mmCIF file of N, CA, C and O in Angstrom:
data_model
loop_
_atom_site.group_PDB
_atom_site.id
_atom_site.type_symbol
_atom_site.label_atom_id
_atom_site.label_comp_id
_atom_site.label_asym_id
_atom_site.label_seq_id
_atom_site.Cartn_x
_atom_site.Cartn_y
_atom_site.Cartn_z
ATOM 1 N N SER A 982 98.493 -85.324 31.634
ATOM 2 C CA SER A 982 98.566 -86.126 30.426
ATOM 3 C C SER A 982 99.898 -86.792 30.352
ATOM 4 O O SER A 982 100.869 -86.400 30.805
ATOM 5 N N ASP A 983 99.905 -87.743 29.464
ATOM 6 C CA ASP A 983 101.077 -88.494 29.122
ATOM 7 C C ASP A 983 102.155 -87.670 28.538
ATOM 8 O O ASP A 983 103.405 -87.702 28.952
ATOM 9 N N LEU A 984 101.696 -86.775 27.605
ATOM 10 C CA LEU A 984 102.737 -85.853 27.027
ATOM 11 C C LEU A 984 103.342 -84.957 28.099
ATOM 12 O O LEU A 984 104.496 -84.715 28.053
ATOM 13 N N ALA A 985 102.510 -84.387 28.890
ATOM 14 C CA ALA A 985 103.020 -83.483 29.920
ATOM 15 C C ALA A 985 103.945 -84.171 30.939
ATOM 16 O O ALA A 985 104.957 -83.660 31.212
ATOM 17 N N LEU A 986 103.698 -85.369 31.191
ATOM 18 C CA LEU A 986 104.482 -86.139 32.220
ATOM 19 C C LEU A 986 105.869 -86.335 31.554
ATOM 20 O O LEU A 986 106.892 -86.310 32.137
ATOM 21 N N GLU A 987 105.787 -86.862 30.281
ATOM 22 C CA GLU A 987 107.045 -87.081 29.580
ATOM 23 C C GLU A 987 107.966 -85.895 29.376
ATOM 24 O O GLU A 987 109.080 -85.901 29.449
ATOM 25 N N TYR A 988 107.207 -84.835 29.082
ATOM 26 C CA TYR A 988 107.834 -83.547 28.847
ATOM 27 C C TYR A 988 108.536 -83.075 30.132
ATOM 28 O O TYR A 988 109.781 -82.605 30.149
ATOM 29 N N GLN A 989 107.946 -83.322 31.296
ATOM 30 C CA GLN A 989 108.566 -82.947 32.617
ATOM 31 C C GLN A 989 109.691 -83.899 32.803
ATOM 32 O O GLN A 989 110.825 -83.302 33.166
ATOM 33 N N PHE A 990 109.627 -85.137 32.496
ATOM 34 C CA PHE A 990 110.775 -86.086 32.617
ATOM 35 C C PHE A 990 111.929 -85.712 31.758
ATOM 36 O O PHE A 990 113.035 -85.768 32.313
ATOM 37 N N LEU A 991 111.702 -85.243 30.526
ATOM 38 C CA LEU A 991 112.799 -84.936 29.643
ATOM 39 C C LEU A 991 113.643 -83.679 30.252
ATOM 40 O O LEU A 991 114.833 -83.700 30.109
ATOM 41 N N ARG A 992 113.010 -82.882 30.972
ATOM 42 C CA ARG A 992 113.656 -81.658 31.496
ATOM 43 C C ARG A 992 114.170 -81.873 32.809
ATOM 44 O O ARG A 992 115.120 -81.113 33.339
ATOM 45 N N ARG A 993 113.597 -82.711 33.590
ATOM 46 C CA ARG A 993 113.972 -82.917 34.957
ATOM 47 C C ARG A 993 115.305 -83.610 35.214
ATOM 48 O O ARG A 993 115.924 -83.477 36.147
ATOM 49 N N SER A 994 115.657 -84.345 34.226
ATOM 50 C CA SER A 994 116.904 -85.116 34.258
ATOM 51 C C SER A 994 118.138 -84.193 33.965
ATOM 52 O O SER A 994 118.815 -84.548 33.041
ATOM 53 N N LEU A 995 118.178 -83.129 34.663
ATOM 54 C CA LEU A 995 119.338 -82.130 34.362
ATOM 55 C C LEU A 995 120.593 -82.775 34.908
ATOM 56 O O LEU A 995 120.640 -83.585 35.826
ATOM 57 N N PRO A 996 121.695 -82.615 34.277
ATOM 58 C CA PRO A 996 121.935 -81.622 33.253
ATOM 59 C C PRO A 996 121.677 -82.198 31.846
ATOM 60 O O PRO A 996 122.211 -81.581 30.846
ATOM 61 N N MET A 997 120.807 -83.064 31.696
ATOM 62 C CA MET A 997 120.445 -83.593 30.377
ATOM 63 C C MET A 997 119.963 -82.423 29.500
ATOM 64 O O MET A 997 119.157 -81.745 29.911
ATOM 65 N N LYS A 998 120.428 -82.288 28.306
ATOM 66 C CA LYS A 998 120.002 -81.388 27.247
ATOM 67 C C LYS A 998 118.608 -81.753 26.859
ATOM 68 O O LYS A 998 118.316 -82.984 26.659
ATOM 69 N N PHE A 999 117.728 -80.705 26.479
ATOM 70 C CA PHE A 999 116.465 -81.049 25.964
ATOM 71 C C PHE A 999 116.615 -81.792 24.678
ATOM 72 O O PHE A 999 117.458 -81.490 23.883
ATOM 73 N N GLN A 1000 115.817 -82.924 24.366
ATOM 74 C CA GLN A 1000 115.839 -83.693 23.318
ATOM 75 C C GLN A 1000 114.558 -83.550 22.449
ATOM 76 O O GLN A 1000 113.551 -84.230 22.642
ATOM 77 N N PRO A 1001 114.633 -82.706 21.414
ATOM 78 C CA PRO A 1001 113.454 -82.550 20.490
ATOM 79 C C PRO A 1001 113.031 -83.887 19.897
ATOM 80 O O PRO A 1001 111.761 -84.227 19.762
ATOM 81 N N GLU A 1002 114.021 -84.724 19.624
ATOM 82 C CA GLU A 1002 113.527 -85.997 18.970
ATOM 83 C C GLU A 1002 112.780 -86.824 19.949
ATOM 84 O O GLU A 1002 111.918 -87.604 19.426
ATOM 85 N N ARG A 1003 112.968 -86.754 21.146
ATOM 86 C CA ARG A 1003 112.222 -87.630 22.141
ATOM 87 C C ARG A 1003 110.708 -87.006 22.210
ATOM 88 O O ARG A 1003 109.796 -87.681 22.270
ATOM 89 N N LEU A 1004 110.663 -85.736 22.074
ATOM 90 C CA LEU A 1004 109.229 -85.181 22.022
ATOM 91 C C LEU A 1004 108.545 -85.574 20.754
ATOM 92 O O LEU A 1004 107.333 -85.973 20.823
ATOM 93 N N ILE A 1005 109.261 -85.697 19.636
ATOM 94 C CA ILE A 1005 108.561 -86.161 18.367
ATOM 95 C C ILE A 1005 108.253 -87.547 18.549
ATOM 96 O O ILE A 1005 107.130 -88.115 18.157
ATOM 97 N N GLN A 1006 109.118 -88.349 19.099
ATOM 98 C CA GLN A 1006 108.918 -89.741 19.344
ATOM 99 C C GLN A 1006 107.639 -90.110 20.224
ATOM 100 O O GLN A 1006 106.760 -90.897 19.839
ATOM 101 N N LEU A 1007 107.504 -89.280 21.287
ATOM 102 C CA LEU A 1007 106.362 -89.477 22.120
ATOM 103 C C LEU A 1007 105.062 -89.063 21.490
ATOM 104 O O LEU A 1007 104.098 -89.714 21.519
ATOM 105 N N ARG A 1008 105.122 -87.902 20.664
ATOM 106 C CA ARG A 1008 103.950 -87.491 19.978
ATOM 107 C C ARG A 1008 103.575 -88.641 18.992
ATOM 108 O O ARG A 1008 102.281 -88.852 18.796
ATOM 109 N N ASN A 1009 104.532 -89.200 18.335
ATOM 110 C CA ASN A 1009 104.084 -90.220 17.403
ATOM 111 C C ASN A 1009 103.535 -91.469 18.019
ATOM 112 O O ASN A 1009 102.592 -92.048 17.601
ATOM 113 N N THR A 1010 104.118 -91.687 19.222
ATOM 114 C CA THR A 1010 103.611 -92.905 20.001
ATOM 115 C C THR A 1010 102.167 -92.692 20.441
ATOM 116 O O THR A 1010 101.356 -93.629 20.506
ATOM 117 N N LEU A 1011 101.863 -91.413 20.794
ATOM 118 C CA LEU A 1011 100.415 -91.147 21.152
ATOM 119 C C LEU A 1011 99.551 -90.952 19.947
ATOM 120 O O LEU A 1011 98.319 -90.734 20.191
ATOM 121 N N ASN A 1012 100.131 -90.968 18.714
ATOM 122 C CA ASN A 1012 99.342 -90.877 17.506
ATOM 123 C C ASN A 1012 98.639 -89.600 17.498
ATOM 124 O O ASN A 1012 97.464 -89.618 17.192
ATOM 125 N N ILE A 1013 99.233 -88.483 17.715
ATOM 126 C CA ILE A 1013 98.624 -87.115 17.767
ATOM 127 C C ILE A 1013 99.376 -86.323 16.813
ATOM 128 O O ILE A 1013 100.700 -86.541 16.688
ATOM 129 N N ASN A 1014 98.860 -85.132 16.267
ATOM 130 C CA ASN A 1014 99.640 -84.260 15.492
ATOM 131 C C ASN A 1014 100.231 -83.118 16.373
ATOM 132 O O ASN A 1014 99.972 -83.145 17.541
ATOM 133 N N LYS A 1015 101.008 -82.294 15.675
ATOM 134 C CA LYS A 1015 101.635 -81.192 16.406
ATOM 135 C C LYS A 1015 100.607 -80.236 17.111
ATOM 136 O O LYS A 1015 100.752 -79.774 18.260
ATOM 137 N N ALA A 1016 99.616 -79.911 16.327
ATOM 138 C CA ALA A 1016 98.441 -79.059 16.935
ATOM 139 C C ALA A 1016 97.776 -79.582 18.173
ATOM 140 O O ALA A 1016 97.630 -78.948 19.201
ATOM 141 N N GLU A 1017 97.682 -81.024 18.116
ATOM 142 C CA GLU A 1017 97.014 -81.594 19.406
ATOM 143 C C GLU A 1017 98.060 -81.659 20.489
ATOM 144 O O GLU A 1017 97.656 -81.463 21.609
ATOM 145 N N ALA A 1018 99.312 -81.957 20.226
ATOM 146 C CA ALA A 1018 100.248 -81.798 21.274
ATOM 147 C C ALA A 1018 100.282 -80.513 21.827
ATOM 148 O O ALA A 1018 100.296 -80.316 23.075
ATOM 149 N N ALA A 1019 100.357 -79.474 21.064
ATOM 150 C CA ALA A 1019 100.327 -78.017 21.573
ATOM 151 C C ALA A 1019 99.161 -77.733 22.410
ATOM 152 O O ALA A 1019 99.301 -77.196 23.401
ATOM 153 N N ARG A 1020 97.959 -78.250 21.875
ATOM 154 C CA ARG A 1020 96.654 -77.927 22.791
ATOM 155 C C ARG A 1020 96.891 -78.684 24.102
ATOM 156 O O ARG A 1020 96.522 -77.997 25.100
ATOM 157 N N ARG A 1021 97.304 -79.848 24.189
ATOM 158 C CA ARG A 1021 97.488 -80.606 25.381
ATOM 159 C C ARG A 1021 98.568 -79.916 26.422
ATOM 160 O O ARG A 1021 98.262 -80.045 27.607
ATOM 161 N N LEU A 1022 99.436 -79.296 25.842
ATOM 162 C CA LEU A 1022 100.476 -78.632 26.626
ATOM 163 C C LEU A 1022 100.100 -77.209 26.881
ATOM 164 O O LEU A 1022 100.885 -76.399 27.622
ATOM 165 N N ASN A 1023 98.950 -76.684 26.340
ATOM 166 C CA ASN A 1023 98.497 -75.436 26.479
ATOM 167 C C ASN A 1023 99.561 -74.374 25.938
ATOM 168 O O ASN A 1023 99.841 -73.382 26.707
ATOM 169 N N ILE A 1024 100.007 -74.685 24.848
ATOM 170 C CA ILE A 1024 101.023 -73.739 24.204
ATOM 171 C C ILE A 1024 100.575 -73.527 22.662
ATOM 172 O O ILE A 1024 99.803 -74.308 22.192
ATOM 173 N N SER A 1025 101.103 -72.520 22.002
ATOM 174 C CA SER A 1025 100.693 -72.326 20.618
ATOM 175 C C SER A 1025 101.409 -73.415 19.695
ATOM 176 O O SER A 1025 102.391 -73.853 20.101
ATOM 177 N N PRO A 1026 100.715 -73.743 18.711
ATOM 178 C CA PRO A 1026 101.235 -74.728 17.689
ATOM 179 C C PRO A 1026 102.655 -74.155 17.218
ATOM 180 O O PRO A 1026 103.651 -74.952 17.034
ATOM 181 N N MET A 1027 102.887 -72.823 17.064
ATOM 182 C CA MET A 1027 104.081 -72.329 16.557
ATOM 183 C C MET A 1027 105.240 -72.654 17.680
ATOM 184 O O MET A 1027 106.393 -72.937 17.238
ATOM 185 N N VAL A 1028 105.009 -72.328 18.804
ATOM 186 C CA VAL A 1028 105.956 -72.646 19.891
ATOM 187 C C VAL A 1028 106.278 -74.104 19.970
ATOM 188 O O VAL A 1028 107.406 -74.635 20.015
ATOM 189 N N TYR A 1029 105.240 -74.986 19.917
ATOM 190 C CA TYR A 1029 105.518 -76.386 19.901
ATOM 191 C C TYR A 1029 106.370 -76.856 18.853
ATOM 192 O O TYR A 1029 107.282 -77.554 18.970
ATOM 193 N N GLY A 1030 106.182 -76.260 17.633
ATOM 194 C CA GLY A 1030 106.940 -76.596 16.514
ATOM 195 C C GLY A 1030 108.422 -76.252 16.674
ATOM 196 O O GLY A 1030 109.299 -76.961 16.127
ATOM 197 N N ARG A 1031 108.568 -75.144 17.219
ATOM 198 C CA ARG A 1031 109.967 -74.602 17.481
ATOM 199 C C ARG A 1031 110.660 -75.532 18.449
ATOM 200 O O ARG A 1031 111.899 -75.745 18.404
ATOM 201 N N TYR A 1032 109.902 -76.133 19.500
ATOM 202 C CA TYR A 1032 110.530 -77.097 20.454
ATOM 203 C C TYR A 1032 110.969 -78.305 19.647
ATOM 204 O O TYR A 1032 112.008 -78.750 19.759
ATOM 205 N N GLU A 1033 110.011 -78.891 18.798
ATOM 206 C CA GLU A 1033 110.342 -80.072 18.005
ATOM 207 C C GLU A 1033 111.440 -79.819 17.055
ATOM 208 O O GLU A 1033 112.253 -80.691 16.705
ATOM 209 N N ASN A 1034 111.661 -78.655 16.478
ATOM 210 C CA ASN A 1034 112.624 -78.198 15.538
ATOM 211 C C ASN A 1034 113.983 -77.881 16.158
ATOM 212 O O ASN A 1034 114.954 -77.711 15.419
ATOM 213 N N GLY A 1035 113.998 -77.811 17.492
ATOM 214 C CA GLY A 1035 115.231 -77.418 18.294
ATOM 215 C C GLY A 1035 115.631 -76.016 18.204
ATOM 216 O O GLY A 1035 116.655 -75.649 18.550
ATOM 217 N N GLN A 1036 114.623 -75.206 17.768
ATOM 218 C CA GLN A 1036 114.917 -73.734 17.605
ATOM 219 C C GLN A 1036 114.612 -73.051 18.894
ATOM 220 O O GLN A 1036 115.022 -71.867 19.124
ATOM 221 N N ARG A 1037 113.999 -73.667 19.935
ATOM 222 C CA ARG A 1037 113.602 -73.087 21.194
ATOM 223 C C ARG A 1037 113.671 -74.319 22.182
ATOM 224 O O ARG A 1037 113.216 -75.314 21.875
ATOM 225 N N GLU A 1038 114.016 -73.882 23.424
ATOM 226 C CA GLU A 1038 113.842 -74.842 24.474
ATOM 227 C C GLU A 1038 113.008 -74.225 25.555
ATOM 228 O O GLU A 1038 113.072 -73.014 25.883
ATOM 229 N N PRO A 1039 112.175 -75.015 26.176
ATOM 230 C CA PRO A 1039 111.299 -74.581 27.284
ATOM 231 C C PRO A 1039 112.031 -74.218 28.508
ATOM 232 O O PRO A 1039 113.073 -74.762 28.844
ATOM 233 N N SER A 1040 111.642 -73.029 29.168
ATOM 234 C CA SER A 1040 112.261 -72.716 30.382
ATOM 235 C C SER A 1040 111.774 -73.613 31.494
ATOM 236 O O SER A 1040 110.647 -74.182 31.392
ATOM 237 N N TYR A 1041 112.483 -73.520 32.581
ATOM 238 C CA TYR A 1041 112.058 -74.440 33.790
ATOM 239 C C TYR A 1041 110.630 -74.166 34.344
ATOM 240 O O TYR A 1041 109.919 -75.007 34.440
ATOM 241 N N PRO A 1042 110.412 -72.750 34.552
ATOM 242 C CA PRO A 1042 108.949 -72.461 35.001
ATOM 243 C C PRO A 1042 108.036 -72.911 34.059
ATOM 244 O O PRO A 1042 106.811 -73.381 34.364
ATOM 245 N N THR A 1043 108.160 -72.838 32.692
ATOM 246 C CA THR A 1043 107.203 -73.260 31.716
ATOM 247 C C THR A 1043 106.999 -74.762 31.845
ATOM 248 O O THR A 1043 105.892 -75.254 31.720
ATOM 249 N N GLU A 1044 108.079 -75.421 31.946
ATOM 250 C CA GLU A 1044 108.019 -76.985 32.118
ATOM 251 C C GLU A 1044 107.111 -77.383 33.236
ATOM 252 O O GLU A 1044 106.289 -78.339 33.128
ATOM 253 N N ILE A 1045 107.375 -76.690 34.496
ATOM 254 C CA ILE A 1045 106.495 -77.111 35.626
ATOM 255 C C ILE A 1045 105.025 -76.775 35.332
ATOM 256 O O ILE A 1045 104.106 -77.737 35.684
ATOM 257 N N GLY A 1046 104.763 -75.741 34.674
ATOM 258 C CA GLY A 1046 103.320 -75.486 34.412
ATOM 259 C C GLY A 1046 102.710 -76.454 33.422
ATOM 260 O O GLY A 1046 101.614 -76.908 33.559
ATOM 261 N N ARG A 1047 103.558 -76.752 32.343
ATOM 262 C CA ARG A 1047 102.997 -77.757 31.366
ATOM 263 C C ARG A 1047 102.913 -79.176 32.021
ATOM 264 O O ARG A 1047 101.851 -79.656 31.718
ATOM 265 N N ALA A 1048 103.754 -79.459 32.889
ATOM 266 C CA ALA A 1048 103.656 -80.921 33.483
ATOM 267 C C ALA A 1048 102.512 -80.924 34.438
ATOM 268 O O ALA A 1048 101.820 -81.996 34.600
ATOM 269 N N SER A 1049 102.095 -79.787 35.076
ATOM 270 C CA SER A 1049 100.961 -79.919 35.907
ATOM 271 C C SER A 1049 99.648 -79.790 35.190
ATOM 272 O O SER A 1049 98.585 -79.991 35.865
ATOM 273 N N CYS A 1050 99.618 -79.465 33.963
ATOM 274 C CA CYS A 1050 98.359 -79.282 33.209
ATOM 275 C C CYS A 1050 97.732 -80.598 32.883
ATOM 276 O O CYS A 1050 98.386 -81.588 32.831
ATOM 277 N N ARG A 1051 96.467 -80.717 32.976
ATOM 278 C CA ARG A 1051 95.776 -81.982 32.820
ATOM 279 C C ARG A 1051 95.394 -82.026 31.283
ATOM 280 O O ARG A 1051 95.041 -81.063 30.626
ATOM 281 N N GLU A 1052 95.286 -83.335 30.804
ATOM 282 C CA GLU A 1052 94.797 -83.512 29.389
ATOM 283 C C GLU A 1052 93.437 -83.064 29.286
ATOM 284 O O GLU A 1052 92.619 -83.515 30.058
ATOM 285 N N ARG A 1053 93.146 -82.228 28.298
ATOM 286 C CA ARG A 1053 91.816 -81.768 28.197
ATOM 287 C C ARG A 1053 91.104 -82.625 26.995
ATOM 288 O O ARG A 1053 91.750 -83.013 26.032
ATOM 289 N N VAL A 1054 89.831 -82.927 27.278
ATOM 290 C CA VAL A 1054 89.167 -83.762 26.297
ATOM 291 C C VAL A 1054 88.572 -82.957 25.050
ATOM 292 O O VAL A 1054 88.202 -81.827 25.220
#
């Protein structure tokens, strides 16, 4: 999915720090809510919210798994 690919790009550009505002910007561009973004990334809405709030950063193994997931209809 677009979200998963962008998510991978955000973290692949090491040592660039994770940027929650970019995640928010992408979600808004895709015109989806947090729950839908979480569903597409196969994570809980609570975890996704913590990523957007900057309270949590995804681990590298998590990022690879998310980036490889396909957008579900």
